Structures are given as structure tokens and as C-alpha cells.
Coordinates of C-alpha atoms in Angstrom, one line a residue:
Chain A
D65 CA 13.8 -10.2 -5.1
Q66 CA 10.0 -10.2 -5.0
Q67 CA 9.0 -11.2 -1.4
V68 CA 5.3 -11.0 -2.1
K69 CA 3.9 -12.2 -5.4
Q70 CA 0.5 -12.2 -7.0
N71 CA 0.8 -14.4 -10.0
S72 CA -2.5 -13.6 -11.6
P73 CA -2.5 -10.1 -13.1
S74 CA -6.2 -10.4 -13.8
L75 CA -9.3 -12.4 -12.9
S76 CA -12.8 -12.2 -14.3
V77 CA -15.9 -13.7 -12.6
Q78 CA -19.6 -13.5 -12.9
E79 CA -21.7 -11.6 -10.5
G80 CA -22.9 -13.7 -7.6
R81 CA -20.1 -16.2 -7.9
I82 CA -17.0 -16.5 -5.7
S83 CA -13.8 -14.6 -6.5
I84 CA -10.6 -16.1 -5.2
L85 CA -7.4 -14.0 -5.3
N86 CA -4.1 -15.5 -4.4
C87 CA -0.8 -14.3 -2.9
D88 CA 2.5 -16.1 -2.1
Y89 CA 5.3 -14.9 0.0
T90 CA 8.9 -16.0 0.7
N91 CA 9.9 -14.2 3.9
S92 CA 9.1 -16.4 6.8
M93 CA 9.5 -13.4 9.2
F94 CA 6.3 -11.8 7.9
D95 CA 3.7 -11.9 10.7
Y96 CA 0.9 -9.7 9.5
F97 CA -0.9 -9.8 6.1
L98 CA -3.4 -7.3 4.6
W99 CA -5.5 -6.9 1.5
Y100 CA -6.2 -3.6 -0.1
K101 CA -8.6 -2.6 -2.9
K102 CA -7.8 0.1 -5.3
Y103 CA -10.0 2.0 -7.7
P104 CA -8.5 4.1 -10.5
A105 CA -7.3 7.5 -9.5
E106 CA -7.8 6.7 -5.8
G107 CA -5.6 5.6 -3.0
P108 CA -5.6 2.0 -1.8
T109 CA -8.4 1.2 0.7
F110 CA -7.8 -1.3 3.5
L111 CA -10.1 -4.3 3.1
I112 CA -9.1 -7.1 5.6
S113 CA -6.1 -8.4 7.5
I114 CA -4.9 -11.5 9.3
S115 CA -2.2 -12.1 11.9
S116 CA 0.1 -15.1 11.5
I117 CA -1.3 -16.7 14.6
K118 CA -4.6 -17.2 12.8
D119 CA -5.5 -19.1 9.6
K120 CA -8.8 -17.4 8.8
N121 CA -10.4 -14.1 9.2
E122 CA -13.9 -13.2 8.0
D123 CA -15.6 -9.8 7.5
G124 CA -18.9 -9.9 5.7
R125 CA -18.4 -11.1 2.1
F126 CA -14.7 -11.1 2.5
T127 CA -12.6 -13.9 4.0
V128 CA -8.8 -14.2 4.1
F129 CA -7.1 -17.6 4.5
L130 CA -3.5 -18.0 5.6
N131 CA -1.5 -21.2 5.0
K132 CA 1.8 -20.5 6.8
S133 CA 3.4 -23.8 5.8
A134 CA 2.8 -23.0 2.1
K135 CA 3.5 -19.3 2.6
H136 CA 0.3 -18.6 0.8
L137 CA -2.8 -16.5 1.5
S138 CA -6.0 -16.0 -0.4
L139 CA -8.9 -13.6 -0.4
H140 CA -12.4 -15.0 -1.0
I141 CA -15.2 -12.7 -2.0
V142 CA -18.7 -14.2 -1.8
P143 CA -20.9 -13.3 -3.5
S144 CA -19.0 -11.1 -6.0
Q145 CA -20.6 -7.8 -7.0
P146 CA -19.8 -5.5 -10.0
G147 CA -18.7 -2.8 -7.5
D148 CA -15.9 -5.2 -6.4
S149 CA -14.2 -4.6 -9.7
A150 CA -10.9 -3.1 -8.8
V151 CA -7.2 -3.9 -8.4
Y152 CA -6.5 -6.0 -5.2
F153 CA -3.1 -5.8 -3.5
C154 CA -1.9 -8.2 -0.9
A155 CA 0.7 -6.9 1.5
A156 CA 2.8 -8.3 4.3
S157 CA 4.8 -6.8 7.3
E158 CA 7.0 -8.0 10.1
E159 CA 6.9 -6.3 13.4
T160 CA 10.6 -6.0 13.8
S161 CA 10.8 -3.8 10.6
G162 CA 8.6 -1.1 12.0
S163 CA 5.6 -2.5 10.2
R164 CA 6.9 -1.6 6.8
L165 CA 4.6 -3.1 4.2
T166 CA 5.8 -5.2 1.2
F167 CA 3.2 -5.3 -1.5
G168 CA 2.4 -7.8 -4.3
E169 CA 2.0 -6.6 -7.9
G170 CA -1.8 -6.5 -7.7
T171 CA -4.6 -8.5 -9.4
Q172 CA -7.3 -6.7 -11.5
L173 CA -10.6 -8.2 -10.6
T174 CA -13.5 -7.7 -13.0
V175 CA -17.0 -8.8 -11.9
N176 CA -19.4 -9.1 -14.9
P177 CA -23.1 -8.5 -14.4
Chain B
D1094 CA -10.7 8.1 5.7
A1095 CA -7.8 8.9 8.0
G1096 CA -7.7 12.6 7.2
I1097 CA -4.9 12.4 4.7
T1098 CA -4.4 14.9 1.9
Q1099 CA -1.7 15.1 -0.7
S1100 CA -0.6 18.1 -2.8
P1101 CA -0.3 18.6 -5.6
R1102 CA -2.6 15.9 -7.0
H1103 CA -1.0 16.2 -10.4
K1104 CA 2.3 17.6 -11.5
V1105 CA 4.2 17.8 -14.8
T1106 CA 7.9 18.8 -14.5
E1107 CA 11.1 18.7 -16.5
T1108 CA 14.1 16.5 -16.0
G1109 CA 16.6 18.1 -13.6
T1110 CA 14.1 20.2 -11.7
P1111 CA 13.4 19.8 -8.0
V1112 CA 10.0 18.7 -6.9
T1113 CA 8.4 18.5 -3.5
L1114 CA 5.3 16.6 -2.7
R1115 CA 3.4 17.2 0.5
C1116 CA 1.4 14.8 2.7
H1117 CA -0.8 16.3 5.4
Q1118 CA -2.7 14.5 8.1
T1119 CA -5.2 15.8 10.6
E1120 CA -5.1 13.1 13.3
N1121 CA -1.5 13.5 14.7
H1122 CA -0.4 9.9 13.9
R1123 CA 3.2 9.1 14.6
Y1124 CA 4.0 6.9 11.6
M1125 CA 3.9 8.2 8.0
Y1126 CA 5.1 6.6 4.8
W1127 CA 5.8 7.4 1.2
Y1128 CA 5.2 4.8 -1.6
R1129 CA 5.4 4.9 -5.3
Q1130 CA 3.2 2.7 -7.5
D1131 CA 4.3 1.5 -10.9
P1132 CA 2.9 -1.1 -13.3
G1133 CA 4.1 -4.6 -12.4
H1134 CA 5.6 -3.5 -9.1
G1135 CA 2.7 -2.8 -6.8
L1136 CA 3.5 -0.2 -4.2
R1137 CA 7.1 0.2 -3.1
L1138 CA 8.3 2.0 0.0
I1139 CA 10.5 5.1 -0.5
H1140 CA 10.9 6.5 3.0
Y1141 CA 9.0 6.5 6.2
S1142 CA 8.9 8.5 9.4
Y1143 CA 8.3 7.3 13.0
G1144 CA 8.2 10.8 14.5
V1145 CA 9.2 14.4 14.1
K1146 CA 12.7 14.5 12.6
D1147 CA 12.8 10.7 12.7
T1148 CA 13.0 9.1 9.2
D1149 CA 14.4 6.1 7.6
K1150 CA 14.9 4.7 4.1
G1151 CA 12.7 2.2 2.3
E1152 CA 13.5 -0.1 -0.6
V1153 CA 13.6 2.5 -3.4
S1154 CA 15.0 5.6 -1.6
D1155 CA 17.7 6.6 -4.1
G1156 CA 17.0 10.0 -5.6
Y1157 CA 14.5 10.9 -2.9
S1158 CA 14.8 12.8 0.4
V1159 CA 12.2 13.4 3.1
S1160 CA 11.6 15.8 5.9
R1161 CA 9.2 15.9 8.9
S1162 CA 9.4 19.1 10.9
K1163 CA 6.0 18.7 12.4
T1164 CA 3.7 15.8 13.1
E1165 CA 1.1 16.6 10.5
D1166 CA 3.3 17.1 7.5
F1167 CA 5.6 14.7 5.7
L1168 CA 7.4 16.1 2.6
L1169 CA 9.0 14.0 -0.2
T1170 CA 11.6 15.8 -2.3
L1171 CA 13.1 14.8 -5.6
E1172 CA 16.2 16.9 -5.7
S1173 CA 16.7 16.5 -9.5
A1174 CA 13.8 14.8 -11.1
T1175 CA 14.4 12.0 -13.7
S1176 CA 12.1 10.3 -16.1
S1177 CA 12.4 7.1 -14.1
Q1178 CA 10.6 9.0 -11.2
T1179 CA 7.4 9.3 -13.3
S1180 CA 5.0 7.5 -11.1
V1181 CA 2.0 7.8 -8.8
Y1182 CA 3.0 8.6 -5.2
F1183 CA 1.0 7.6 -2.2
C1184 CA 1.3 8.8 1.4
A1185 CA 0.1 6.6 4.2
I1186 CA -0.3 6.8 8.0
R1187 CA -0.3 4.1 10.6
K1188 CA -2.1 4.4 13.8
T1189 CA 0.0 3.5 16.8
E1190 CA -0.7 -0.1 18.1
Q1191 CA -2.1 -1.1 14.7
E1192 CA -0.5 -2.7 11.8
T1193 CA -2.9 -1.3 9.2
Q1194 CA -1.8 1.6 7.0
Y1195 CA -4.2 4.1 5.5
F1196 CA -3.5 5.8 2.3
G1197 CA -4.0 9.2 0.8
P1198 CA -5.5 9.9 -2.6
G1199 CA -2.1 10.0 -4.4
T1200 CA -0.1 12.4 -6.6
R1201 CA 0.5 11.7 -10.2
L1202 CA 3.9 12.9 -11.3
L1203 CA 5.1 13.1 -14.9
V1204 CA 8.8 14.0 -15.5
L1205 CA 9.5 15.0 -19.1

């Protein structure tokens, strides 16, 4: 029972263009969502998050959108840079579970120069 | 960087042997977590701790035990390692009053 799903294992974009990574969830009790970036041989690095009371959060080149009715969130990276090439994980938590995170499978983003 | 270290960083062991992985933090955060990462599964929670001697199971806890005798250390033990426990293990901390977890560099474990 995969409660958080990232249906695209990989995504390739050109430098300077927009990267859009998608994530779907099934548990309506999730109230906080996060995106992590992971380089090979390193731990995941926190990127950006959003509470369920919001529908958008922006931090520099990164914007996360949340559509609660569709149980869908997306991460937009504009403009994409070669250094953004990494695996991106979305994660979700519910406060009543002690903030345990449930992760998606990850999407490998490749930004081509 | 939340001051998290993991040891060892790499380990090769044989089936049936006990293995202990250590997570150490320098900032006295209350919450600590152990995850494993496998292809096609993302990260999955093994066990977590919400204080000294206070631990609970995650979604993939079978075959694993944990201990937390002091705030800064969270130990993950494989009592009798199996090949299915070959994985990359990540420790994480969560700062109180925040939802965000911060991860250590990981331990790559190979069980032959």
C-alpha cells in the first residue's frame, strides 16, 4: 500500500527550462509535505515544504504546489541548472503519527547543459 | 547540517551475524529516526525515538531493534543479518516544534 507515489522514475530537461516533479498521495490525514534532494552517496537534503493549510510555497527557484482535492503536489524548479541533477523525493506526514515521514519512490532529475 | 554522523559508513558482513549501526547527533534533539533506502521504495521508516529509552516501530521493523540510552546516540541492531537487509541506512533527527527531518550521510550495508 503505497501512500505516496512518484510515478515518473526519471525526468530530463534542458538547462534554463522549468522542471516539474509530481507526487500523489492517498492518505487524507497527511497535513505536511516535504521535498528532499539526494545526491549519490549522500543523505537526503531538505529542499522545501508546505502545510496543508496552504496551496503554494516559494523559495527562490523552487515552488511547491499543493492540490488537496486531487491529493497531488508538485515541485517546480525555474530555471533549472545542471547542479539540480539529483534524485528528488516527496514525503508526507501527519501530526498525529508523531511526524513520521512517508516517502515516495523518488524521481531522477537530469538537467542537460 | 544538523550535526549528524553515522558509523560505520560502509560495512560488509555475513548472513547470521549481528550488526549495530550508530547514529550520533551533537544538538540534543529529542526525535531520531532510522530509515532504509532501497530501489523502487524510496525511504522506509524502521524505528524511531521520541526520547531516551522511548522508541517505537516503523513500517519495516521486523528483524531490527533499536536502543537509545542517551540523547545523542541512537543505535540500530540487526540481531541476525539477512541478505534482504542489504541496503543503505539513514538516520534522521527532527527539531522539536518543526516537521522537517534532517538526515545523516548514510551507512551502506552489504550482507553476503
